[in-house]
Amino acid sequence: MSEAAATVPVMPDAEDVRRVALSLPDTTEKIAWSMPTFRVAGKMFATLPEDETSIAVRCPKEERDELVLAEPGKFWIADHEAQFAWVRARLAAIEDEGELRDILADSWRQAAPSRLLDAYPELGLPDPPRG
C-alpha cells in the first residue's frame, strides 16, 4: 500500500461506533427497538438506527439546531425525535475516528451521572491540536 493511501482517513462504520462507545466508562450495549443502543449507568446516549449508516446522539436542542444549519450533510433531526434533545449524524460524513469519539463522548457526558463526570473530567473535551 502506498504511503498516500495509508494516510487517507477511513469513514467510521458501525463497528467503530460500537468500539468507541463501549470504550467510554460504565457503558453497555443493549438492543432496543430492534437496534443497538449504548447506555451509561443505564441511561441511553447513542443508538445505531436504521441500517447502521448513522448514529443518534444526545444534543441540547439549541446546539442541535445550529449543527443542522451549519452541516446539513452531516447532521439532521429525525421526525420522531424532534421533541427530544437528540440529533442524527451520518457516519459517511464524519471525518475520522477522532470526530466520532468527540461526538460520542459529548453525548456520553450528557447522560453520565456526576460521579462519572467527576471521575473522568477529560472525556468529552476535544483532542488538543496536533503540532
Short mmCIF file of the N, C-alpha and C atoms (twelve columns), coordinates in Angstrom:
data_MODEL
# 
_entry.id   MODEL 
# 
loop_
_atom_site.group_PDB 
_atom_site.id 
_atom_site.type_symbol 
_atom_site.label_atom_id 
_atom_site.label_alt_id 
_atom_site.label_comp_id 
_atom_site.label_asym_id 
_atom_site.label_seq_id 
_atom_site.Cartn_x 
_atom_site.Cartn_y 
_atom_site.Cartn_z 
_atom_site.pdbx_PDB_model_num 
ATOM 1   N N  . MET A 1   0.849   -1.181 0.000  1 
ATOM 2   C CA . MET A 1   0.000   0.000  0.000  1 
ATOM 3   C C  . MET A 1   0.890   1.236  0.000  1 
ATOM 4   N N  . SER A 2   0.511   2.212  -0.790 1 
ATOM 5   C CA . SER A 2   1.320   3.427  -0.863 1 
ATOM 6   C C  . SER A 2   1.172   4.248  0.405  1 
ATOM 7   N N  . GLU A 3   2.126   5.142  0.621  1 
ATOM 8   C CA . GLU A 3   2.086   5.988  1.810  1 
ATOM 9   C C  . GLU A 3   0.864   6.902  1.767  1 
ATOM 10  N N  . ALA A 4   0.504   7.396  0.582  1 
ATOM 11  C CA . ALA A 4   -0.662  8.276  0.457  1 
ATOM 12  C C  . ALA A 4   -1.932  7.531  0.860  1 
ATOM 13  N N  . ALA A 5   -2.074  6.296  0.435  1 
ATOM 14  C CA . ALA A 5   -3.273  5.523  0.774  1 
ATOM 15  C C  . ALA A 5   -3.355  5.263  2.267  1 
ATOM 16  N N  . ALA A 6   -2.207  5.125  2.909  1 
ATOM 17  C CA . ALA A 6   -2.202  4.847  4.343  1 
ATOM 18  C C  . ALA A 6   -2.670  6.040  5.163  1 
ATOM 19  N N  . THR A 7   -2.596  7.250  4.599  1 
ATOM 20  C CA . THR A 7   -2.982  8.436  5.356  1 
ATOM 21  C C  . THR A 7   -4.406  8.901  5.049  1 
ATOM 22  N N  . VAL A 8   -5.077  8.257  4.100  1 
ATOM 23  C CA . VAL A 8   -6.455  8.638  3.781  1 
ATOM 24  C C  . VAL A 8   -7.347  8.208  4.938  1 
ATOM 25  N N  . PRO A 9   -8.121  9.149  5.508  1 
ATOM 26  C CA . PRO A 9   -8.988  8.759  6.616  1 
ATOM 27  C C  . PRO A 9   -10.067 7.798  6.139  1 
ATOM 28  N N  . VAL A 10  -10.385 6.850  6.978  1 
ATOM 29  C CA . VAL A 10  -11.409 5.869  6.656  1 
ATOM 30  C C  . VAL A 10  -12.686 6.256  7.394  1 
ATOM 31  N N  . MET A 11  -13.789 6.281  6.663  1 
ATOM 32  C CA . MET A 11  -15.070 6.635  7.263  1 
ATOM 33  C C  . MET A 11  -15.398 5.656  8.389  1 
ATOM 34  N N  . PRO A 12  -15.809 6.172  9.528  1 
ATOM 35  C CA . PRO A 12  -16.206 5.277  10.622 1 
ATOM 36  C C  . PRO A 12  -17.426 4.441  10.217 1 
ATOM 37  N N  . ASP A 13  -17.488 3.225  10.748 1 
ATOM 38  C CA . ASP A 13  -18.648 2.376  10.487 1 
ATOM 39  C C  . ASP A 13  -19.257 1.927  11.816 1 
ATOM 40  N N  . ALA A 14  -20.257 1.064  11.738 1 
ATOM 41  C CA . ALA A 14  -20.978 0.639  12.941 1 
ATOM 42  C C  . ALA A 14  -20.046 -0.020 13.954 1 
ATOM 43  N N  . GLU A 15  -19.060 -0.775 13.492 1 
ATOM 44  C CA . GLU A 15  -18.137 -1.421 14.427 1 
ATOM 45  C C  . GLU A 15  -17.271 -0.387 15.143 1 
ATOM 46  N N  . ASP A 16  -16.899 0.692  14.440 1 
ATOM 47  C CA . ASP A 16  -16.150 1.770  15.089 1 
ATOM 48  C C  . ASP A 16  -17.024 2.440  16.156 1 
ATOM 49  N N  . VAL A 17  -18.296 2.670  15.831 1 
ATOM 50  C CA . VAL A 17  -19.218 3.264  16.806 1 
ATOM 51  C C  . VAL A 17  -19.278 2.375  18.040 1 
ATOM 52  N N  . ARG A 18  -19.447 1.091  17.836 1 
ATOM 53  C CA . ARG A 18  -19.548 0.139  18.949 1 
ATOM 54  C C  . ARG A 18  -18.270 0.156  19.792 1 
ATOM 55  N N  . ARG A 19  -17.120 0.086  19.128 1 
ATOM 56  C CA . ARG A 19  -15.838 0.041  19.848 1 
ATOM 57  C C  . ARG A 19  -15.607 1.323  20.646 1 
ATOM 58  N N  . VAL A 20  -15.839 2.481  20.015 1 
ATOM 59  C CA . VAL A 20  -15.608 3.756  20.703 1 
ATOM 60  C C  . VAL A 20  -16.611 3.937  21.842 1 
ATOM 61  N N  . ALA A 21  -17.880 3.667  21.575 1 
ATOM 62  C CA . ALA A 21  -18.899 3.838  22.622 1 
ATOM 63  C C  . ALA A 21  -18.600 2.944  23.818 1 
ATOM 64  N N  . LEU A 22  -18.262 1.688  23.558 1 
ATOM 65  C CA . LEU A 22  -18.017 0.754  24.666 1 
ATOM 66  C C  . LEU A 22  -16.705 1.041  25.391 1 
ATOM 67  N N  . SER A 23  -15.837 1.877  24.800 1 
ATOM 68  C CA . SER A 23  -14.599 2.254  25.489 1 
ATOM 69  C C  . SER A 23  -14.849 3.344  26.534 1 
ATOM 70  N N  . LEU A 24  -16.015 3.980  26.498 1 
ATOM 71  C CA . LEU A 24  -16.350 5.015  27.471 1 
ATOM 72  C C  . LEU A 24  -16.751 4.352  28.788 1 
ATOM 73  N N  . PRO A 25  -16.397 4.952  29.918 1 
ATOM 74  C CA . PRO A 25  -16.634 4.314  31.222 1 
ATOM 75  C C  . PRO A 25  -18.099 3.957  31.474 1 
ATOM 76  N N  . ASP A 26  -18.286 2.768  32.065 1 
ATOM 77  C CA . ASP A 26  -19.596 2.298  32.523 1 
ATOM 78  C C  . ASP A 26  -20.626 2.215  31.401 1 
ATOM 79  N N  . THR A 27  -20.145 1.979  30.158 1 
ATOM 80  C CA . THR A 27  -21.049 1.893  29.005 1 
ATOM 81  C C  . THR A 27  -21.383 0.444  28.704 1 
ATOM 82  N N  . THR A 28  -22.658 0.216  28.396 1 
ATOM 83  C CA . THR A 28  -23.131 -1.109 27.985 1 
ATOM 84  C C  . THR A 28  -23.905 -0.965 26.684 1 
ATOM 85  N N  . GLU A 29  -24.011 -2.069 25.966 1 
ATOM 86  C CA . GLU A 29  -24.805 -2.112 24.749 1 
ATOM 87  C C  . GLU A 29  -26.049 -2.944 25.020 1 
ATOM 88  N N  . LYS A 30  -27.181 -2.476 24.531 1 
ATOM 89  C CA . LYS A 30  -28.439 -3.194 24.711 1 
ATOM 90  C C  . LYS A 30  -29.267 -3.008 23.446 1 
ATOM 91  N N  . ILE A 31  -29.868 -4.093 22.971 1 
ATOM 92  C CA . ILE A 31  -30.770 -3.990 21.819 1 
ATOM 93  C C  . ILE A 31  -32.114 -3.464 22.314 1 
ATOM 94  N N  . ALA A 32  -32.585 -2.393 21.692 1 
ATOM 95  C CA . ALA A 32  -33.902 -1.826 21.990 1 
ATOM 96  C C  . ALA A 32  -34.472 -1.314 20.668 1 
ATOM 97  N N  . TRP A 33  -35.753 -1.473 20.479 1 
ATOM 98  C CA . TRP A 33  -36.393 -1.075 19.213 1 
ATOM 99  C C  . TRP A 33  -35.677 -1.716 18.025 1 
ATOM 100 N N  . SER A 34  -35.207 -2.943 18.198 1 
ATOM 101 C CA . SER A 34  -34.519 -3.708 17.151 1 
ATOM 102 C C  . SER A 34  -33.224 -3.066 16.657 1 
ATOM 103 N N  . MET A 35  -32.577 -2.276 17.511 1 
ATOM 104 C CA . MET A 35  -31.293 -1.678 17.120 1 
ATOM 105 C C  . MET A 35  -30.366 -1.610 18.324 1 
ATOM 106 N N  . PRO A 36  -29.053 -1.535 18.066 1 
ATOM 107 C CA . PRO A 36  -28.109 -1.374 19.165 1 
ATOM 108 C C  . PRO A 36  -28.270 0.001  19.815 1 
ATOM 109 N N  . THR A 37  -28.285 0.008  21.140 1 
ATOM 110 C CA . THR A 37  -28.270 1.264  21.888 1 
ATOM 111 C C  . THR A 37  -27.118 1.187  22.878 1 
ATOM 112 N N  . PHE A 38  -26.574 2.344  23.214 1 
ATOM 113 C CA . PHE A 38  -25.441 2.411  24.142 1 
ATOM 114 C C  . PHE A 38  -25.859 3.266  25.323 1 
ATOM 115 N N  . ARG A 39  -25.571 2.758  26.520 1 
ATOM 116 C CA . ARG A 39  -26.038 3.388  27.751 1 
ATOM 117 C C  . ARG A 39  -24.896 3.544  28.737 1 
ATOM 118 N N  . VAL A 40  -24.946 4.656  29.471 1 
ATOM 119 C CA . VAL A 40  -24.003 4.875  30.559 1 
ATOM 120 C C  . VAL A 40  -24.814 4.871  31.843 1 
ATOM 121 N N  . ALA A 41  -24.424 4.017  32.771 1 
ATOM 122 C CA . ALA A 41  -25.144 3.875  34.045 1 
ATOM 123 C C  . ALA A 41  -26.644 3.712  33.791 1 
ATOM 124 N N  . GLY A 42  -26.984 2.991  32.709 1 
ATOM 125 C CA . GLY A 42  -28.378 2.699  32.402 1 
ATOM 126 C C  . GLY A 42  -29.098 3.728  31.558 1 
ATOM 127 N N  . LYS A 43  -28.495 4.914  31.311 1 
ATOM 128 C CA . LYS A 43  -29.137 5.962  30.512 1 
ATOM 129 C C  . LYS A 43  -28.602 5.950  29.086 1 
ATOM 130 N N  . MET A 44  -29.513 5.906  28.133 1 
ATOM 131 C CA . MET A 44  -29.116 5.837  26.733 1 
ATOM 132 C C  . MET A 44  -28.449 7.136  26.282 1 
ATOM 133 N N  . PHE A 45  -27.323 6.983  25.535 1 
ATOM 134 C CA . PHE A 45  -26.657 8.163  24.984 1 
ATOM 135 C C  . PHE A 45  -26.379 8.046  23.492 1 
ATOM 136 N N  . ALA A 46  -26.555 6.875  22.910 1 
ATOM 137 C CA . ALA A 46  -26.339 6.717  21.471 1 
ATOM 138 C C  . ALA A 46  -27.083 5.493  20.962 1 
ATOM 139 N N  . THR A 47  -27.505 5.574  19.692 1 
ATOM 140 C CA . THR A 47  -28.122 4.422  19.036 1 
ATOM 141 C C  . THR A 47  -27.562 4.310  17.620 1 
ATOM 142 N N  . LEU A 48  -27.681 3.117  17.074 1 
ATOM 143 C CA . LEU A 48  -27.329 2.862  15.672 1 
ATOM 144 C C  . LEU A 48  -28.630 2.510  14.935 1 
ATOM 145 N N  . PRO A 49  -29.393 3.537  14.527 1 
ATOM 146 C CA . PRO A 49  -30.691 3.273  13.912 1 
ATOM 147 C C  . PRO A 49  -30.586 2.824  12.455 1 
ATOM 148 N N  . GLU A 50  -31.767 2.529  11.914 1 
ATOM 149 C CA . GLU A 50  -31.925 2.133  10.517 1 
ATOM 150 C C  . GLU A 50  -30.951 1.028  10.139 1 
ATOM 151 N N  . ASP A 51  -30.169 1.258  9.123  1 
ATOM 152 C CA . ASP A 51  -29.249 0.227  8.640  1 
ATOM 153 C C  . ASP A 51  -27.825 0.487  9.112  1 
ATOM 154 N N  . GLU A 52  -27.704 1.142  10.266 1 
ATOM 155 C CA . GLU A 52  -26.402 1.413  10.894 1 
ATOM 156 C C  . GLU A 52  -25.504 2.299  10.037 1 
ATOM 157 N N  . THR A 53  -26.111 3.212  9.262  1 
ATOM 158 C CA . THR A 53  -25.328 4.178  8.482  1 
ATOM 159 C C  . THR A 53  -25.282 5.533  9.178  1 
ATOM 160 N N  . SER A 54  -25.967 5.626  10.319 1 
ATOM 161 C CA . SER A 54  -25.965 6.871  11.081 1 
ATOM 162 C C  . SER A 54  -25.975 6.532  12.563 1 
ATOM 163 N N  . ILE A 55  -25.748 7.560  13.383 1 
ATOM 164 C CA . ILE A 55  -25.895 7.409  14.823 1 
ATOM 165 C C  . ILE A 55  -26.858 8.486  15.304 1 
ATOM 166 N N  . ALA A 56  -27.569 8.182  16.365 1 
ATOM 167 C CA . ALA A 56  -28.383 9.174  17.051 1 
ATOM 168 C C  . ALA A 56  -27.725 9.408  18.401 1 
ATOM 169 N N  . VAL A 57  -27.535 10.682 18.747 1 
ATOM 170 C CA . VAL A 57  -26.864 11.035 19.998 1 
ATOM 171 C C  . VAL A 57  -27.608 12.178 20.683 1 
ATOM 172 N N  . ARG A 58  -27.392 12.282 21.985 1 
ATOM 173 C CA . ARG A 58  -27.971 13.391 22.746 1 
ATOM 174 C C  . ARG A 58  -27.325 14.700 22.314 1 
ATOM 175 N N  . CYS A 59  -28.142 15.743 22.236 1 
ATOM 176 C CA . CYS A 59  -27.630 17.061 21.873 1 
ATOM 177 C C  . CYS A 59  -28.651 18.099 22.316 1 
ATOM 178 N N  . PRO A 60  -28.235 19.079 23.127 1 
ATOM 179 C CA . PRO A 60  -29.187 20.109 23.528 1 
ATOM 180 C C  . PRO A 60  -29.853 20.739 22.302 1 
ATOM 181 N N  . LYS A 61  -31.151 21.002 22.393 1 
ATOM 182 C CA . LYS A 61  -31.900 21.469 21.221 1 
ATOM 183 C C  . LYS A 61  -31.293 22.703 20.571 1 
ATOM 184 N N  . GLU A 62  -30.846 23.675 21.369 1 
ATOM 185 C CA . GLU A 62  -30.298 24.894 20.767 1 
ATOM 186 C C  . GLU A 62  -29.005 24.595 20.002 1 
ATOM 187 N N  . GLU A 63  -28.180 23.687 20.508 1 
ATOM 188 C CA . GLU A 63  -26.962 23.295 19.788 1 
ATOM 189 C C  . GLU A 63  -27.302 22.452 18.578 1 
ATOM 190 N N  . ARG A 64  -28.290 21.600 18.722 1 
ATOM 191 C CA . ARG A 64  -28.704 20.703 17.645 1 
ATOM 192 C C  . ARG A 64  -29.116 21.511 16.418 1 
ATOM 193 N N  . ASP A 65  -29.923 22.542 16.628 1 
ATOM 194 C CA . ASP A 65  -30.386 23.351 15.503 1 
ATOM 195 C C  . ASP A 65  -29.213 24.031 14.799 1 
ATOM 196 N N  . GLU A 66  -28.246 24.506 15.575 1 
ATOM 197 C CA . GLU A 66  -27.054 25.131 14.988 1 
ATOM 198 C C  . GLU A 66  -26.245 24.117 14.178 1 
ATOM 199 N N  . LEU A 67  -26.087 22.902 14.715 1 
ATOM 200 C CA . LEU A 67  -25.351 21.849 13.997 1 
ATOM 201 C C  . LEU A 67  -26.001 21.542 12.657 1 
ATOM 202 N N  . VAL A 68  -27.315 21.365 12.674 1 
ATOM 203 C CA . VAL A 68  -28.038 21.017 11.454 1 
ATOM 204 C C  . VAL A 68  -27.911 22.131 10.420 1 
ATOM 205 N N  . LEU A 69  -28.019 23.385 10.859 1 
ATOM 206 C CA . LEU A 69  -27.875 24.510 9.926  1 
ATOM 207 C C  . LEU A 69  -26.455 24.614 9.388  1 
ATOM 208 N N  . ALA A 70  -25.461 24.384 10.247 1 
ATOM 209 C CA . ALA A 70  -24.059 24.525 9.848  1 
ATOM 210 C C  . ALA A 70  -23.594 23.382 8.949  1 
ATOM 211 N N  . GLU A 71  -24.067 22.155 9.232  1 
ATOM 212 C CA . GLU A 71  -23.595 20.985 8.484  1 
ATOM 213 C C  . GLU A 71  -24.758 20.057 8.151  1 
ATOM 214 N N  . PRO A 72  -25.662 20.504 7.250  1 
ATOM 215 C CA . PRO A 72  -26.850 19.692 6.941  1 
ATOM 216 C C  . PRO A 72  -26.519 18.362 6.262  1 
ATOM 217 N N  . GLY A 73  -25.356 18.251 5.659  1 
ATOM 218 C CA . GLY A 73  -24.960 16.986 5.051  1 
ATOM 219 C C  . GLY A 73  -24.519 15.963 6.087  1 
ATOM 220 N N  . LYS A 74  -24.223 16.434 7.286  1 
ATOM 221 C CA . LYS A 74  -23.745 15.550 8.350  1 
ATOM 222 C C  . LYS A 74  -24.827 15.296 9.397  1 
ATOM 223 N N  . PHE A 75  -25.517 16.352 9.818  1 
ATOM 224 C CA . PHE A 75  -26.477 16.240 10.923 1 
ATOM 225 C C  . PHE A 75  -27.907 16.493 10.452 1 
ATOM 226 N N  . TRP A 76  -28.847 15.791 11.048 1 
ATOM 227 C CA . TRP A 76  -30.262 16.054 10.801 1 
ATOM 228 C C  . TRP A 76  -31.072 15.581 11.992 1 
ATOM 229 N N  . ILE A 77  -32.324 16.004 12.010 1 
ATOM 230 C CA . ILE A 77  -33.228 15.646 13.102 1 
ATOM 231 C C  . ILE A 77  -34.307 14.724 12.547 1 
ATOM 232 N N  . ALA A 78  -34.389 13.527 13.101 1 
ATOM 233 C CA . ALA A 78  -35.438 12.591 12.689 1 
ATOM 234 C C  . ALA A 78  -36.780 13.108 13.206 1 
ATOM 235 N N  . ASP A 79  -37.812 12.969 12.391 1 
ATOM 236 C CA . ASP A 79  -39.135 13.491 12.760 1 
ATOM 237 C C  . ASP A 79  -39.589 13.034 14.144 1 
ATOM 238 N N  . HIS A 80  -39.424 11.738 14.426 1 
ATOM 239 C CA . HIS A 80  -39.929 11.219 15.706 1 
ATOM 240 C C  . HIS A 80  -39.050 11.618 16.900 1 
ATOM 241 N N  . GLU A 81  -37.922 12.256 16.646 1 
ATOM 242 C CA . GLU A 81  -37.042 12.717 17.729 1 
ATOM 243 C C  . GLU A 81  -37.053 14.242 17.865 1 
ATOM 244 N N  . ALA A 82  -37.867 14.930 17.077 1 
ATOM 245 C CA . ALA A 82  -37.839 16.397 17.044 1 
ATOM 246 C C  . ALA A 82  -38.113 17.023 18.407 1 
ATOM 247 N N  . GLN A 83  -38.982 16.398 19.203 1 
ATOM 248 C CA . GLN A 83  -39.311 16.985 20.513 1 
ATOM 249 C C  . GLN A 83  -38.286 16.623 21.577 1 
ATOM 250 N N  . PHE A 84  -37.341 15.759 21.251 1 
ATOM 251 C CA . PHE A 84  -36.314 15.333 22.206 1 
ATOM 252 C C  . PHE A 84  -34.974 15.980 21.867 1 
ATOM 253 N N  . ALA A 85  -34.068 15.991 22.809 1 
ATOM 254 C CA . ALA A 85  -32.744 16.588 22.605 1 
ATOM 255 C C  . ALA A 85  -31.791 15.540 22.011 1 
ATOM 256 N N  . TRP A 86  -32.101 15.119 20.782 1 
ATOM 257 C CA . TRP A 86  -31.295 14.145 20.049 1 
ATOM 258 C C  . TRP A 86  -31.052 14.661 18.637 1 
ATOM 259 N N  . VAL A 87  -29.927 14.260 18.062 1 
ATOM 260 C CA . VAL A 87  -29.600 14.596 16.682 1 
ATOM 261 C C  . VAL A 87  -29.016 13.353 16.018 1 
ATOM 262 N N  . ARG A 88  -29.178 13.258 14.716 1 
ATOM 263 C CA . ARG A 88  -28.574 12.156 13.957 1 
ATOM 264 C C  . ARG A 88  -27.329 12.668 13.241 1 
ATOM 265 N N  . ALA A 89  -26.361 11.780 13.066 1 
ATOM 266 C CA . ALA A 89  -25.149 12.091 12.301 1 
ATOM 267 C C  . ALA A 89  -24.897 10.957 11.314 1 
ATOM 268 N N  . ARG A 90  -24.682 11.323 10.059 1 
ATOM 269 C CA . ARG A 90  -24.376 10.324 9.021  1 
ATOM 270 C C  . ARG A 90  -22.929 9.867  9.189  1 
ATOM 271 N N  . LEU A 91  -22.734 8.558  9.327  1 
ATOM 272 C CA . LEU A 91  -21.369 8.045  9.501  1 
ATOM 273 C C  . LEU A 91  -20.488 8.408  8.315  1 
ATOM 274 N N  . ALA A 92  -21.043 8.404  7.114  1 
ATOM 275 C CA . ALA A 92  -20.251 8.717  5.916  1 
ATOM 276 C C  . ALA A 92  -19.723 10.144 5.926  1 
ATOM 277 N N  . ALA A 93  -20.364 11.029 6.702  1 
ATOM 278 C CA . ALA A 93  -19.949 12.440 6.738  1 
ATOM 279 C C  . ALA A 93  -19.005 12.751 7.902  1 
ATOM 280 N N  . ILE A 94  -18.840 11.803 8.817  1 
ATOM 281 C CA . ILE A 94  -17.935 12.016 9.951  1 
ATOM 282 C C  . ILE A 94  -16.508 11.858 9.448  1 
ATOM 283 N N  . GLU A 95  -15.677 12.854 9.752  1 
ATOM 284 C CA . GLU A 95  -14.345 12.921 9.154  1 
ATOM 285 C C  . GLU A 95  -13.442 11.752 9.513  1 
ATOM 286 N N  . ASP A 96  -13.411 11.378 10.801 1 
ATOM 287 C CA . ASP A 96  -12.492 10.332 11.218 1 
ATOM 288 C C  . ASP A 96  -12.910 9.831  12.599 1 
ATOM 289 N N  . GLU A 97  -12.138 8.919  13.117 1 
ATOM 290 C CA . GLU A 97  -12.472 8.348  14.414 1 
ATOM 291 C C  . GLU A 97  -12.381 9.380  15.537 1 
ATOM 292 N N  . GLY A 98  -11.517 10.366 15.401 1 
ATOM 293 C CA . GLY A 98  -11.425 11.420 16.410 1 
ATOM 294 C C  . GLY A 98  -12.723 12.202 16.517 1 
ATOM 295 N N  . GLU A 99  -13.313 12.542 15.373 1 
ATOM 296 C CA . GLU A 99  -14.592 13.259 15.391 1 
ATOM 297 C C  . GLU A 99  -15.695 12.355 15.944 1 
ATOM 298 N N  . LEU A 100 -15.680 11.094 15.562 1 
ATOM 299 C CA . LEU A 100 -16.661 10.143 16.093 1 
ATOM 300 C C  . LEU A 100 -16.542 10.068 17.611 1 
ATOM 301 N N  . ARG A 101 -15.314 9.988  18.114 1 
ATOM 302 C CA . ARG A 101 -15.099 9.915  19.562 1 
ATOM 303 C C  . ARG A 101 -15.625 11.174 20.250 1 
ATOM 304 N N  . ASP A 102 -15.364 12.345 19.653 1 
ATOM 305 C CA . ASP A 102 -15.843 13.602 20.236 1 
ATOM 306 C C  . ASP A 102 -17.368 13.629 20.317 1 
ATOM 307 N N  . ILE A 103 -18.022 13.195 19.245 1 
ATOM 308 C CA . ILE A 103 -19.493 13.190 19.207 1 
ATOM 309 C C  . ILE A 103 -20.039 12.242 20.270 1 
ATOM 310 N N  . LEU A 104 -19.495 11.033 20.336 1 
ATOM 311 C CA . LEU A 104 -19.986 10.047 21.304 1 
ATOM 312 C C  . LEU A 104 -19.679 10.467 22.742 1 
ATOM 313 N N  . ALA A 105 -18.478 10.998 22.975 1 
ATOM 314 C CA . ALA A 105 -18.108 11.406 24.335 1 
ATOM 315 C C  . ALA A 105 -18.966 12.581 24.805 1 
ATOM 316 N N  . ASP A 106 -19.298 13.489 23.894 1 
ATOM 317 C CA . ASP A 106 -20.152 14.614 24.264 1 
ATOM 318 C C  . ASP A 106 -21.534 14.110 24.672 1 
ATOM 319 N N  . SER A 107 -22.066 13.168 23.921 1 
ATOM 320 C CA . SER A 107 -23.368 12.595 24.260 1 
ATOM 321 C C  . SER A 107 -23.291 11.812 25.572 1 
ATOM 322 N N  . TRP A 108 -22.194 11.076 25.762 1 
ATOM 323 C CA . TRP A 108 -21.976 10.316 26.998 1 
ATOM 324 C C  . TRP A 108 -22.019 11.247 28.205 1 
ATOM 325 N N  . ARG A 109 -21.353 12.409 28.085 1 
ATOM 326 C CA . ARG A 109 -21.320 13.376 29.199 1 
ATOM 327 C C  . ARG A 109 -22.726 13.849 29.566 1 
ATOM 328 N N  . GLN A 110 -23.611 13.970 28.585 1 
ATOM 329 C CA . GLN A 110 -24.963 14.448 28.854 1 
ATOM 330 C C  . GLN A 110 -25.810 13.416 29.594 1 
ATOM 331 N N  . ALA A 111 -25.429 12.146 29.478 1 
ATOM 332 C CA . ALA A 111 -26.199 11.084 30.133 1 
ATOM 333 C C  . ALA A 111 -25.532 10.569 31.403 1 
ATOM 334 N N  . ALA A 112 -24.233 10.773 31.527 1 
ATOM 335 C CA . ALA A 112 -23.474 10.192 32.640 1 
ATOM 336 C C  . ALA A 112 -23.830 10.851 33.974 1 
ATOM 337 N N  . PRO A 113 -23.858 10.056 35.046 1 
ATOM 338 C CA . PRO A 113 -24.080 10.635 36.375 1 
ATOM 339 C C  . PRO A 113 -22.855 11.439 36.814 1 
ATOM 340 N N  . SER A 114 -23.067 12.349 37.755 1 
ATOM 341 C CA . SER A 114 -21.982 13.246 38.181 1 
ATOM 342 C C  . SER A 114 -20.775 12.477 38.706 1 
ATOM 343 N N  . ARG A 115 -20.985 11.296 39.335 1 
ATOM 344 C CA . ARG A 115 -19.832 10.544 39.850 1 
ATOM 345 C C  . ARG A 115 -18.879 10.170 38.712 1 
ATOM 346 N N  . LEU A 116 -19.417 9.864  37.521 1 
ATOM 347 C CA . LEU A 116 -18.556 9.540  36.381 1 
ATOM 348 C C  . LEU A 116 -17.966 10.798 35.766 1 
ATOM 349 N N  . LEU A 117 -18.750 11.860 35.690 1 
ATOM 350 C CA . LEU A 117 -18.222 13.122 35.158 1 
ATOM 351 C C  . LEU A 117 -17.056 13.607 36.017 1 
ATOM 352 N N  . ASP A 118 -17.187 13.473 37.326 1 
ATOM 353 C CA . ASP A 118 -16.111 13.880 38.238 1 
ATOM 354 C C  . ASP A 118 -14.890 12.981 38.091 1 
ATOM 355 N N  . ALA A 119 -15.120 11.696 37.849 1 
ATOM 356 C CA . ALA A 119 -14.019 10.739 37.750 1 
ATOM 357 C C  . ALA A 119 -13.279 10.836 36.410 1 
ATOM 358 N N  . TYR A 120 -13.969 11.321 35.365 1 
ATOM 359 C CA . TYR A 120 -13.377 11.384 34.018 1 
ATOM 360 C C  . TYR A 120 -13.569 12.777 33.419 1 
ATOM 361 N N  . PRO A 121 -12.962 13.802 34.020 1 
ATOM 362 C CA . PRO A 121 -13.192 15.177 33.536 1 
ATOM 363 C C  . PRO A 121 -12.696 15.414 32.114 1 
ATOM 364 N N  . GLU A 122 -11.771 14.587 31.654 1 
ATOM 365 C CA . GLU A 122 -11.205 14.798 30.316 1 
ATOM 366 C C  . GLU A 122 -12.131 14.320 29.199 1 
ATOM 367 N N  . LEU A 123 -13.102 13.474 29.518 1 
ATOM 368 C CA . LEU A 123 -13.975 12.944 28.472 1 
ATOM 369 C C  . LEU A 123 -14.888 14.030 27.922 1 
ATOM 370 N N  . GLY A 124 -15.045 14.017 26.640 1 
ATOM 371 C CA . GLY A 124 -15.915 14.983 26.004 1 
ATOM 372 C C  . GLY A 124 -15.205 16.244 25.582 1 
ATOM 373 N N  . LEU A 125 -13.973 16.420 26.037 1 
ATOM 374 C CA . LEU A 125 -13.226 17.597 25.620 1 
ATOM 375 C C  . LEU A 125 -12.523 17.279 24.302 1 
ATOM 376 N N  . PRO A 126 -12.477 18.238 23.387 1 
ATOM 377 C CA . PRO A 126 -11.817 17.972 22.113 1 
ATOM 378 C C  . PRO A 126 -10.341 17.618 22.323 1 
ATOM 379 N N  . ASP A 127 -9.819  16.811 21.432 1 
ATOM 380 C CA . ASP A 127 -8.395  16.475 21.491 1 
ATOM 381 C C  . ASP A 127 -7.584  17.755 21.317 1 
ATOM 382 N N  . PRO A 128 -6.445  17.873 22.000 1 
ATOM 383 C CA . PRO A 128 -5.612  19.055 21.788 1 
ATOM 384 C C  . PRO A 128 -5.110  19.085 20.352 1 
ATOM 385 N N  . PRO A 129 -4.879  20.279 19.804 1 
ATOM 386 C CA . PRO A 129 -4.395  20.360 18.406 1 
ATOM 387 C C  . PRO A 129 -3.067  19.637 18.283 1 
ATOM 388 N N  . ARG A 130 -2.932  18.943 17.163 1 
ATOM 389 C CA . ARG A 130 -1.685  18.241 16.919 1 
ATOM 390 C C  . ARG A 130 -0.700  19.223 16.273 1 
ATOM 391 N N  . GLY A 131 0.530   19.210 16.760 1 
ATOM 392 C CA . GLY A 131 1.511   20.155 16.217 1 
ATOM 393 C C  . GLY A 131 2.472   19.446 15.414 1 
# 
